[in-house]
Coordinates of C-alpha atoms (C1' of nucleotides) in Angstrom, one line a residue:
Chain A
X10 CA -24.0 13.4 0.7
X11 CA -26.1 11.7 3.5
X12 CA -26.2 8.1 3.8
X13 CA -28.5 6.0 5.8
X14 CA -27.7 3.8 8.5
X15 CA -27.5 0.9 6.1
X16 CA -25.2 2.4 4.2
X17 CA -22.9 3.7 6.9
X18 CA -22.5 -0.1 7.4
X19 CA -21.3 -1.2 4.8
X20 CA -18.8 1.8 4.5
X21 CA -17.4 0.7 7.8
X22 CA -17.4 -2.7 7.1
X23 CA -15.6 -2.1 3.6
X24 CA -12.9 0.1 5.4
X25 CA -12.3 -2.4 7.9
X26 CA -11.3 -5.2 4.9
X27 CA -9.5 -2.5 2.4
X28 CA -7.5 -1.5 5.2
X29 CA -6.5 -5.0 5.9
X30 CA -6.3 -6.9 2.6
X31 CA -6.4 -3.6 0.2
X32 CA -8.7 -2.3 -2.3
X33 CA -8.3 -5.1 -5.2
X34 CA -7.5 -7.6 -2.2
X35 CA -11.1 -7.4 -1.0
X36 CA -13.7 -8.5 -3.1
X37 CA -17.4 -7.1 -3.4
X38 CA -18.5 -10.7 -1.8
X39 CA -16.6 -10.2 1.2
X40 CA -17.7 -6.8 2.4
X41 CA -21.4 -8.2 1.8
X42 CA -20.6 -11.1 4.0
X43 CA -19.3 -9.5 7.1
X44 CA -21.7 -6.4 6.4
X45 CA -24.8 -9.1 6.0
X46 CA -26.3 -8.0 3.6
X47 CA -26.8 -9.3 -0.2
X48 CA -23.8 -8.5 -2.5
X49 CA -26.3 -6.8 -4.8
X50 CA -26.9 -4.0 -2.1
X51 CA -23.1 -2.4 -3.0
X52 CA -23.9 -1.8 -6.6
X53 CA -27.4 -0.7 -5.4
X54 CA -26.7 1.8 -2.7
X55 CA -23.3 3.1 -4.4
X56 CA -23.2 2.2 -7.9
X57 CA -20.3 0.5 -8.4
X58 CA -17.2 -0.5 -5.8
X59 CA -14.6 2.3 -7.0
X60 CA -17.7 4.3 -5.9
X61 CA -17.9 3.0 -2.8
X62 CA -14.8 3.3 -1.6
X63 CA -15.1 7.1 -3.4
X64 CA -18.1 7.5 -0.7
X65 CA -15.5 6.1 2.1
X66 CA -13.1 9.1 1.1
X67 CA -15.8 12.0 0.9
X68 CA -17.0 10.9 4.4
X69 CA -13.9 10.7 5.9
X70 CA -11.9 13.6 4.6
X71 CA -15.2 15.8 5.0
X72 CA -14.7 14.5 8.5
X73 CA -10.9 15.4 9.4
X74 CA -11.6 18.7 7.5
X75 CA -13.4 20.3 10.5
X76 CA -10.8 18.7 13.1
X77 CA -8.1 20.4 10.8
X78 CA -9.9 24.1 10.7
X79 CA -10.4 23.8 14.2
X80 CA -6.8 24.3 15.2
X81 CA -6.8 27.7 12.9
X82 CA -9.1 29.4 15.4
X83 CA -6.3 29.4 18.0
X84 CA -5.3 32.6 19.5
X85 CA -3.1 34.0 22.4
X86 CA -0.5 31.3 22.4
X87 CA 2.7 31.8 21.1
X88 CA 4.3 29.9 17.7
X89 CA 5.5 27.2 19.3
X90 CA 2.4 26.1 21.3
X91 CA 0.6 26.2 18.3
X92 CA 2.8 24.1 16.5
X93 CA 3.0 21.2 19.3
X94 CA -0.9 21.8 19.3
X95 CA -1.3 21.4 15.5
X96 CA 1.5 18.2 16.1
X97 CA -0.9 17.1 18.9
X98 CA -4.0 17.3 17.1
X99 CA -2.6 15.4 14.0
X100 CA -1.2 12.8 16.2
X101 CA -4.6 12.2 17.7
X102 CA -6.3 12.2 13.9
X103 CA -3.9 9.8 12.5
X104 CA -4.1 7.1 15.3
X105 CA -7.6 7.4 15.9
X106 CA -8.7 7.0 11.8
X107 CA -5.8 4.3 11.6
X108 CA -7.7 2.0 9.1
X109 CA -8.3 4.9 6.8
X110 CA -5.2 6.1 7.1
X111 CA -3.6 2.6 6.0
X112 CA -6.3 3.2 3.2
X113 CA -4.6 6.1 1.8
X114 CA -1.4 5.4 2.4
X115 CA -1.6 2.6 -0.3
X116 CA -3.4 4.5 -2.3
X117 CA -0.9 7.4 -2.3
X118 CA 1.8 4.6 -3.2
X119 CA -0.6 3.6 -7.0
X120 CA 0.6 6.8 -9.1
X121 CA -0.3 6.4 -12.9
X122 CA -4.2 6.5 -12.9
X123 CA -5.6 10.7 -11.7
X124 CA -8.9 9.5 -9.9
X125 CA -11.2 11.4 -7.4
X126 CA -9.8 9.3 -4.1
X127 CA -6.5 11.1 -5.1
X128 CA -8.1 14.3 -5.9
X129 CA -9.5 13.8 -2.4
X130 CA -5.8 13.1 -0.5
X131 CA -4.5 16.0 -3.0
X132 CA -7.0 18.3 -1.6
X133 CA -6.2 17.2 1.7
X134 CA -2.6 17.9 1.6
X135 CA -2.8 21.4 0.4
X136 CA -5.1 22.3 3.5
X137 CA -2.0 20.3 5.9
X138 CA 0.9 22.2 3.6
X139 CA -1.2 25.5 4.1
X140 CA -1.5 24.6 7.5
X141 CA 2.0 24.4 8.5
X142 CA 2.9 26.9 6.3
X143 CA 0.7 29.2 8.3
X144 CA 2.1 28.5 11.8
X145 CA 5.7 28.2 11.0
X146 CA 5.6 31.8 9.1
X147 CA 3.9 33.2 12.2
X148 CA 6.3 32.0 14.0
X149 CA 9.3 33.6 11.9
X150 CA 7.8 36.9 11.4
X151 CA 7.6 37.2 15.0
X152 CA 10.7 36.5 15.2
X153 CA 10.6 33.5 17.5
X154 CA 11.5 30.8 14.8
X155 CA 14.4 30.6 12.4
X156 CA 14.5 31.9 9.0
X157 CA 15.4 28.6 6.8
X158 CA 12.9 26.0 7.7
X159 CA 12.1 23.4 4.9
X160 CA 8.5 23.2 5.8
X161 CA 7.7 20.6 3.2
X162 CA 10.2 18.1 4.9
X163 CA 9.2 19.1 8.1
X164 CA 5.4 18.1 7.2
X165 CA 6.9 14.9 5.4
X166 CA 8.9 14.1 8.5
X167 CA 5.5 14.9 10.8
X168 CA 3.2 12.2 8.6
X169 CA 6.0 10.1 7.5
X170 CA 6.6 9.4 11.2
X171 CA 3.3 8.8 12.1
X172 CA 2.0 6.4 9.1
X173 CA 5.9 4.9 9.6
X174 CA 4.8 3.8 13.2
X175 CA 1.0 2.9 11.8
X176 CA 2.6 0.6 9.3
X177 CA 4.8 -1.2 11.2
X178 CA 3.3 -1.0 15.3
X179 CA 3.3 -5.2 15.3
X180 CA 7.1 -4.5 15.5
X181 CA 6.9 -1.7 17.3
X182 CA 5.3 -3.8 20.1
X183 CA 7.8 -6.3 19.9
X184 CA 10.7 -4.0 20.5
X185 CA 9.4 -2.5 23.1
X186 CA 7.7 -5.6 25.0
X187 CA 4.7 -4.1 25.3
X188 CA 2.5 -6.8 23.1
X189 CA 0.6 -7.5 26.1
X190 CA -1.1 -4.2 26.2
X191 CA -4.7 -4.1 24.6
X192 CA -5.0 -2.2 21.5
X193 CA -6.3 1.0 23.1
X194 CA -3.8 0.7 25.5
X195 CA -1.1 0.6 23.1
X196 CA -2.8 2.8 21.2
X197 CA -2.5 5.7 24.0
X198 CA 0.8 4.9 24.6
X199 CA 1.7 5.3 21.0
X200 CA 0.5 8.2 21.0
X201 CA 1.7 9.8 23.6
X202 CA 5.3 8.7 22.8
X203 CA 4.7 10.4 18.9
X204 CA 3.3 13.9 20.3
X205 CA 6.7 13.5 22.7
X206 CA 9.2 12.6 20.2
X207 CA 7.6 14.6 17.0
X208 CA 7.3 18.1 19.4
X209 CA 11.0 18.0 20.6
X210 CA 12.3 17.0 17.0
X211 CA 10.2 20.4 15.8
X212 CA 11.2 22.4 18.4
X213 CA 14.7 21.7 17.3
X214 CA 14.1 22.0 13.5
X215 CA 12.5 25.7 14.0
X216 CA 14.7 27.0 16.9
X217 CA 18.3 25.7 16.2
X218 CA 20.5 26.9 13.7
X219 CA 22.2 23.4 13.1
X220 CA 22.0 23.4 9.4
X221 CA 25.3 23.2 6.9
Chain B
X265 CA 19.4 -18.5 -5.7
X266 CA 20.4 -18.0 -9.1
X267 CA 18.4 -16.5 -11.8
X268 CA 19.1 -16.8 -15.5
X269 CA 18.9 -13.2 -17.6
X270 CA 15.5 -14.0 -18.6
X271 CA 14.0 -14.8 -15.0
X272 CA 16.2 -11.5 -13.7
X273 CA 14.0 -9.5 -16.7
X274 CA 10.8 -11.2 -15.4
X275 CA 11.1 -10.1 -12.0
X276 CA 12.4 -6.5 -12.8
X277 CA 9.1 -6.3 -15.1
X278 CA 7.2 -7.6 -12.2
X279 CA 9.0 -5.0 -9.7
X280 CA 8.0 -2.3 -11.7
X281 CA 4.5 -2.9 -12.1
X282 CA 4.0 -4.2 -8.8
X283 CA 5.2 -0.9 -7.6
X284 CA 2.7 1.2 -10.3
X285 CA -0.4 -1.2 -9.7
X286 CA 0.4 -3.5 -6.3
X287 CA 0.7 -7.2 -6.6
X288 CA -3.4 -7.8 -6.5
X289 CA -3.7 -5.0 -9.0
X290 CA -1.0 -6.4 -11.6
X291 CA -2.0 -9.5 -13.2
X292 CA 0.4 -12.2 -14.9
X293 CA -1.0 -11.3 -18.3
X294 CA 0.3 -7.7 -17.2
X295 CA 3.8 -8.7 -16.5
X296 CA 4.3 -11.3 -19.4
X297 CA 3.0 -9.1 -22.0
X298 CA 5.4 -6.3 -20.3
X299 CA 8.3 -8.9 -20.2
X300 CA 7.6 -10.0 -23.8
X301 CA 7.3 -13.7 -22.7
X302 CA 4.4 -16.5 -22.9
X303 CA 2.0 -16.0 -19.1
X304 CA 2.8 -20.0 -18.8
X305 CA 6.6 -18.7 -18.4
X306 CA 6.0 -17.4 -14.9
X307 CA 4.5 -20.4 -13.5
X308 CA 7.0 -22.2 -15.7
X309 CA 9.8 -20.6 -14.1
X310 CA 8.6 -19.7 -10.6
X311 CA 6.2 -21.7 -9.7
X312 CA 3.2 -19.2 -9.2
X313 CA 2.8 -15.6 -8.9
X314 CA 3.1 -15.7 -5.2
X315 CA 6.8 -17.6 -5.7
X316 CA 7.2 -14.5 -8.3
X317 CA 7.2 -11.7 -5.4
X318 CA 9.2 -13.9 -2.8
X319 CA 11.9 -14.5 -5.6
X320 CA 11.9 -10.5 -6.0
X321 CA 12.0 -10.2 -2.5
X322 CA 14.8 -12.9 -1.6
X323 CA 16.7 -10.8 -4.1
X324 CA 16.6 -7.5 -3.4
X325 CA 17.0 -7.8 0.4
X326 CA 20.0 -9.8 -0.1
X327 CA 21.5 -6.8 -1.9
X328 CA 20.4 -4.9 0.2
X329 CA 21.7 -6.9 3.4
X330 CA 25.1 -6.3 1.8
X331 CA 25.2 -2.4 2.3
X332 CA 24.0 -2.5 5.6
X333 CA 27.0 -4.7 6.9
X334 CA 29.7 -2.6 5.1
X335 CA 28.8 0.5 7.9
X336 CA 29.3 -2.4 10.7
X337 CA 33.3 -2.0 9.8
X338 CA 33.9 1.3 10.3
X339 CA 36.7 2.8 12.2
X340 CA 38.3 5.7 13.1
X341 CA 35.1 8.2 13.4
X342 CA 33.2 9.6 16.0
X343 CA 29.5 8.7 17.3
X344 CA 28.3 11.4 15.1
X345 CA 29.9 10.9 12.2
X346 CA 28.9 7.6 11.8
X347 CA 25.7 8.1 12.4
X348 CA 25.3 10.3 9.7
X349 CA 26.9 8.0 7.2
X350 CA 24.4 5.3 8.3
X351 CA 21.7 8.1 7.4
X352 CA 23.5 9.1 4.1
X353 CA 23.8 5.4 3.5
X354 CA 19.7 4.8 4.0
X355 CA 18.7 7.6 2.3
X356 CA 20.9 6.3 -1.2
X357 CA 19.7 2.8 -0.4
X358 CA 16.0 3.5 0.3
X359 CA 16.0 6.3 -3.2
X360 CA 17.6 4.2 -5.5
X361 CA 15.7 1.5 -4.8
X362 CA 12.5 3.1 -5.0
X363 CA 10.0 0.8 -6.8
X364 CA 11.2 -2.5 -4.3
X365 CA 10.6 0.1 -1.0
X366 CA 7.0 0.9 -2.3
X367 CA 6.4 -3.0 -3.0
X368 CA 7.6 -3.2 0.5
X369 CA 5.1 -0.2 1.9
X370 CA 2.6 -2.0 0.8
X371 CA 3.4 -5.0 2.1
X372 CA 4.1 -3.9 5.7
X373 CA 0.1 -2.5 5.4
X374 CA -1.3 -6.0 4.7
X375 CA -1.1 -7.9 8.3
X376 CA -2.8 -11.2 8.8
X377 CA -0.9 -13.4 6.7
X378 CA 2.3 -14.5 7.8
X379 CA 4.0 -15.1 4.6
X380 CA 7.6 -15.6 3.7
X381 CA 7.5 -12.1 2.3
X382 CA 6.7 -10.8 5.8
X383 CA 9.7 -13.0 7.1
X384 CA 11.8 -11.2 4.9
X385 CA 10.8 -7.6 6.2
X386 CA 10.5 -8.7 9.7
X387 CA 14.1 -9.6 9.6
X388 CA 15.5 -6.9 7.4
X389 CA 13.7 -4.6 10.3
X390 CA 15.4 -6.8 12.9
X391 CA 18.9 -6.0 11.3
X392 CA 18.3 -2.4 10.7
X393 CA 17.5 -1.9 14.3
X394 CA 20.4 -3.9 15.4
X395 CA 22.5 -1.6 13.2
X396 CA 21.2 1.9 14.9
X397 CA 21.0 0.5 18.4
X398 CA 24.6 -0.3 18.1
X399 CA 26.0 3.0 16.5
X400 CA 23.7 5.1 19.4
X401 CA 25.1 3.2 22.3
X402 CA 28.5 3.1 21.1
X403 CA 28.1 7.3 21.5
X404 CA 26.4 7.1 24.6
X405 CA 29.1 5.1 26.1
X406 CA 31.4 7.1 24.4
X407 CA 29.9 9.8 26.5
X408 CA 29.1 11.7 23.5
X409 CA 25.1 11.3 23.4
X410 CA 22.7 11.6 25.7
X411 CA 21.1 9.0 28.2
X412 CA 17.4 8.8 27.2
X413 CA 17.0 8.3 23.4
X414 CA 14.0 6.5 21.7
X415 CA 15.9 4.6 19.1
X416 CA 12.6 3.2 18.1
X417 CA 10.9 6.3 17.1
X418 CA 14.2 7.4 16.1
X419 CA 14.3 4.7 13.2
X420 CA 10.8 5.3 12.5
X421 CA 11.0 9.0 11.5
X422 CA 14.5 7.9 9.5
X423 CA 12.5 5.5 7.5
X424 CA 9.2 6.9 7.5
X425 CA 10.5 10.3 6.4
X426 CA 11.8 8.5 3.7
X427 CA 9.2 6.6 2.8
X428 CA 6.9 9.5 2.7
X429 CA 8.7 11.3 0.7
X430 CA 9.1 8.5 -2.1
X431 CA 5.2 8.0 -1.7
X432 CA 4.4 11.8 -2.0
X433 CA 7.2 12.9 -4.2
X434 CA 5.1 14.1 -6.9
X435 CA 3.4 16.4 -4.1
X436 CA 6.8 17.2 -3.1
X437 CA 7.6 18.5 -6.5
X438 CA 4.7 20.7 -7.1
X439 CA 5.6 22.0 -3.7
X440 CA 8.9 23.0 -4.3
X441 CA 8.6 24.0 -8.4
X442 CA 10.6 22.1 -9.4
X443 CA 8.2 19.7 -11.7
X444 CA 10.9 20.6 -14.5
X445 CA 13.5 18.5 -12.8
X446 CA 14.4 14.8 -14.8
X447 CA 14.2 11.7 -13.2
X448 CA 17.3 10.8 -12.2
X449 CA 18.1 15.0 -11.3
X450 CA 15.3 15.0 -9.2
X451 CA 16.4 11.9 -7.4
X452 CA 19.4 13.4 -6.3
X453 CA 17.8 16.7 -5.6
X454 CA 15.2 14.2 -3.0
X455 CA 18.3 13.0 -1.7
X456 CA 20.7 15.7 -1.0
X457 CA 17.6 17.3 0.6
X458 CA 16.9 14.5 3.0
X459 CA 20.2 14.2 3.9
X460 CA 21.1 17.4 5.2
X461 CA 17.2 17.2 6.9
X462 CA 17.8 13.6 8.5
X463 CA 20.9 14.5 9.7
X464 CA 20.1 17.7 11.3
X465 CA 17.2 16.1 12.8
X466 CA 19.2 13.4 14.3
X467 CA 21.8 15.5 15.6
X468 CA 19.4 17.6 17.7
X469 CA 17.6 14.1 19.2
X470 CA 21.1 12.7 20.2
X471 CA 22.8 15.6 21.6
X472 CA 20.1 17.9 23.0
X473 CA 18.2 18.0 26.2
X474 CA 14.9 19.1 25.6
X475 CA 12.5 16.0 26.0
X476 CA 10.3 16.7 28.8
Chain C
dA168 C1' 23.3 -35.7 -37.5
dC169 C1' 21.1 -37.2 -33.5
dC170 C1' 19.0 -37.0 -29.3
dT171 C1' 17.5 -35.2 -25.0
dA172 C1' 16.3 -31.6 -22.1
dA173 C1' 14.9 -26.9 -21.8
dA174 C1' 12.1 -23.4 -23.5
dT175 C1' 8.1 -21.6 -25.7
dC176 C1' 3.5 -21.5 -27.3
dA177 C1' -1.8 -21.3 -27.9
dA178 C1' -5.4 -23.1 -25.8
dA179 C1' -8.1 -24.7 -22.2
dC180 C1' -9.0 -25.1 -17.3
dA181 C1' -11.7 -24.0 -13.1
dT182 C1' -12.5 -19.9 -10.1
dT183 C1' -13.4 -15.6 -8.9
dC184 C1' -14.4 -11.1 -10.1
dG185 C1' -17.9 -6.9 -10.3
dT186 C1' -22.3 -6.2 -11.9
dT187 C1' -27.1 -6.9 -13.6
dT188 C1' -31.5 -9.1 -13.7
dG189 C1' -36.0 -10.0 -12.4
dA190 C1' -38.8 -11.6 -8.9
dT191 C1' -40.1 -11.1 -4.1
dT192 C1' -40.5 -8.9 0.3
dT193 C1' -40.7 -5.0 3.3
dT194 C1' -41.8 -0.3 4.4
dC195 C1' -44.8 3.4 5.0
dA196 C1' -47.7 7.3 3.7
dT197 C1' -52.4 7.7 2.3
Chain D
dA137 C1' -56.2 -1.8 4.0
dT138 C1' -54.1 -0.4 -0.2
dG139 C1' -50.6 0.8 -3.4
dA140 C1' -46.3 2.5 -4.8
dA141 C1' -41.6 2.9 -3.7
dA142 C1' -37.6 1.0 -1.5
dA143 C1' -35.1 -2.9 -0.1
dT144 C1' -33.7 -7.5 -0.5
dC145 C1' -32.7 -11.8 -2.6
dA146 C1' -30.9 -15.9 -5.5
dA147 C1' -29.3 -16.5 -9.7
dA148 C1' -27.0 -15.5 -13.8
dC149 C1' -23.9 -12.6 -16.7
dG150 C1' -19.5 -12.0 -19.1
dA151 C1' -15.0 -10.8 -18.3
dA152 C1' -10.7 -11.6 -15.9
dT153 C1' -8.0 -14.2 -12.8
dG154 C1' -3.9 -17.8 -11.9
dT155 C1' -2.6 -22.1 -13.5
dT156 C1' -2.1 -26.4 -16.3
dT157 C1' -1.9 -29.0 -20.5
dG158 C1' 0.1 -30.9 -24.4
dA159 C1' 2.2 -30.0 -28.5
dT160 C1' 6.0 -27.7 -30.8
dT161 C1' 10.4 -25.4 -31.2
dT162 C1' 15.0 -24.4 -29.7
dA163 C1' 19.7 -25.4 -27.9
dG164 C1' 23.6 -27.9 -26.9
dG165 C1' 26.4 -31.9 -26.1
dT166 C1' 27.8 -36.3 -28.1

DNA sequence: ACCTAAATCAAACATTCGTTTGATTTTCAT
DNA sequence: ATGAAAATCAAACGAATGTTTGATTTAGGT
């Protein structure tokens, strides 16, 4: 799907207040107000607002799709370098698409109701489990990693960590004393702490034969 | 604050469909006709639906509050071993009270507002940090772990691990095969699983020597 | 049995919600 | 310049929201 410039708008715009006040928290009116334009134009361009935020997902996900693929390419590195560069290369995606990401984090949390934004994340996380899967069995045929890795809490461990630290930076900041950075700033330094922390916890988990 | 049974029934109703729906997605009607009581009830006995999640709140995290201070009086164990209780201990506390720790997701995602609900996290977080900090300097002076841990992004992959996995678990389950499992064995399946993942996690990031 | 306070109820309240309507303006190829 | 299609608008729609009202029932102490 191709949207105009207009739209593009008001997709940002409505990203910008679901990822702040959630989807049912935002109202139609609002989105219109801080987009400018006439509340009329959401049903108009996108049908209805479940659409919308339907339109928000396929752009997005289409989006981090190609920034996923990418790191499948790699060659002539050995398993571990491609597993910090697959850890680097999610830490980057997460931080930088934080608003979306709080998106789907809350709208992984509403079970009950099967609708395409969850097909969407469901898609999503087979291409991450496949991912990982792909790496870390590389890895052990080779004979560089260990044999019993639980790659599904490793992966749950990666994004857990990472959404974790999204969800809750304002007291991140605080602990730290670092609310006087600005919010690239912090946002660099996050990261760079993450891809630290989340490559020497890996490197551990696939190397070490700590387990009971 | 006490409750009578009927306001205790009111605000487990509201708990569970607050954790299905979020609080904007649940209406009143919802949890009265759930409860089995007239909608005027809740305003009648709370004051207004925003009273209704700050009485849930008030009483689960002083429950909770409880089980974090029992790990304060151990004696008799090493750094590691009481570490790994406080992680056994999280991991029962956070599972079992599933529905309340997806409320609280949420919640941690909506900034702005400073509401009382927020207090109530904020210092719930203050106190779990308190706890950690405590146990990983009392090894490091011990001489047991290492100099330069992040306790920060320490806590955050202990609760964020968690978190994720209670947001995802029916991913999780497909993952694994094991969508046969009941509720309540699947629960302690999560949990035996994150344990021994946790811990072995942790006991890497405290004793080894591989951050750059 | 009586009385008061608590509990319960159906109904109404004023807002806000997402969406539609129908008229008007803008755009742009011809 | 003209006309048809696209875009924009204020206004209205019905449904749903949280809350209040005022009457009625229930409960429990005296």
């Amino acid at each position: 799907m191709e949207y105009s410039a207009k739209q593009l708008q008001i997709i940002a715009v409505a990203e910008k207040l679901f990822s702040k006040k959630g989807f049912e928290g935002t109202s139609v009116r609002d989105i219109a107000e801080v987009a400018e334009v006439n509340v009329s134009m959401i049903s108009y361009y996108f049908g209805s607002k479940d659409k919308l935020i339907e339109a928000l997902f396929e752009l997005r996900i289409t989006e981090s799709r190609l920034r996923i693929e990418h790191i499948l390419l790699l060659e002539d590195l050995t398993p571990l370098q491609k597993v910090n560069i697959m850890i680097d290369s999610t830490v980057d995606r997460l931080i930088d698409n934080e608003q979306f990401q709080k998106i789907m984090m809350r709208e992984q949390l509403s079970s009950e109701r099967t609708t395409i934004v969850s097909k969407y994340i469901r898609d999503m996380k087979i291409r991450n489990s496949e991912l990982m899967k792909r790496l870390i069995t590389e890895g052990q045929e080779a004979g560089y990693f260990r044999k019993n890795i639980d790659m599904s809490l490793l992966s749950i461990t990666l994004y857990g960590t990472i959404h974790h630290a999204i969800a809750t930076q304002d007291y991140y900041k605080t602990l730290n004393n670092i609310e006087h950075l600005s919010g690239e700033e912090f946002r660099s330094f996050l990261k760079m702490r993450l891809k630290r922390h989340l490559k020497s916890l890996f490197k551990s988990a696939v190397f070490n034969e700590n387990h009971t």
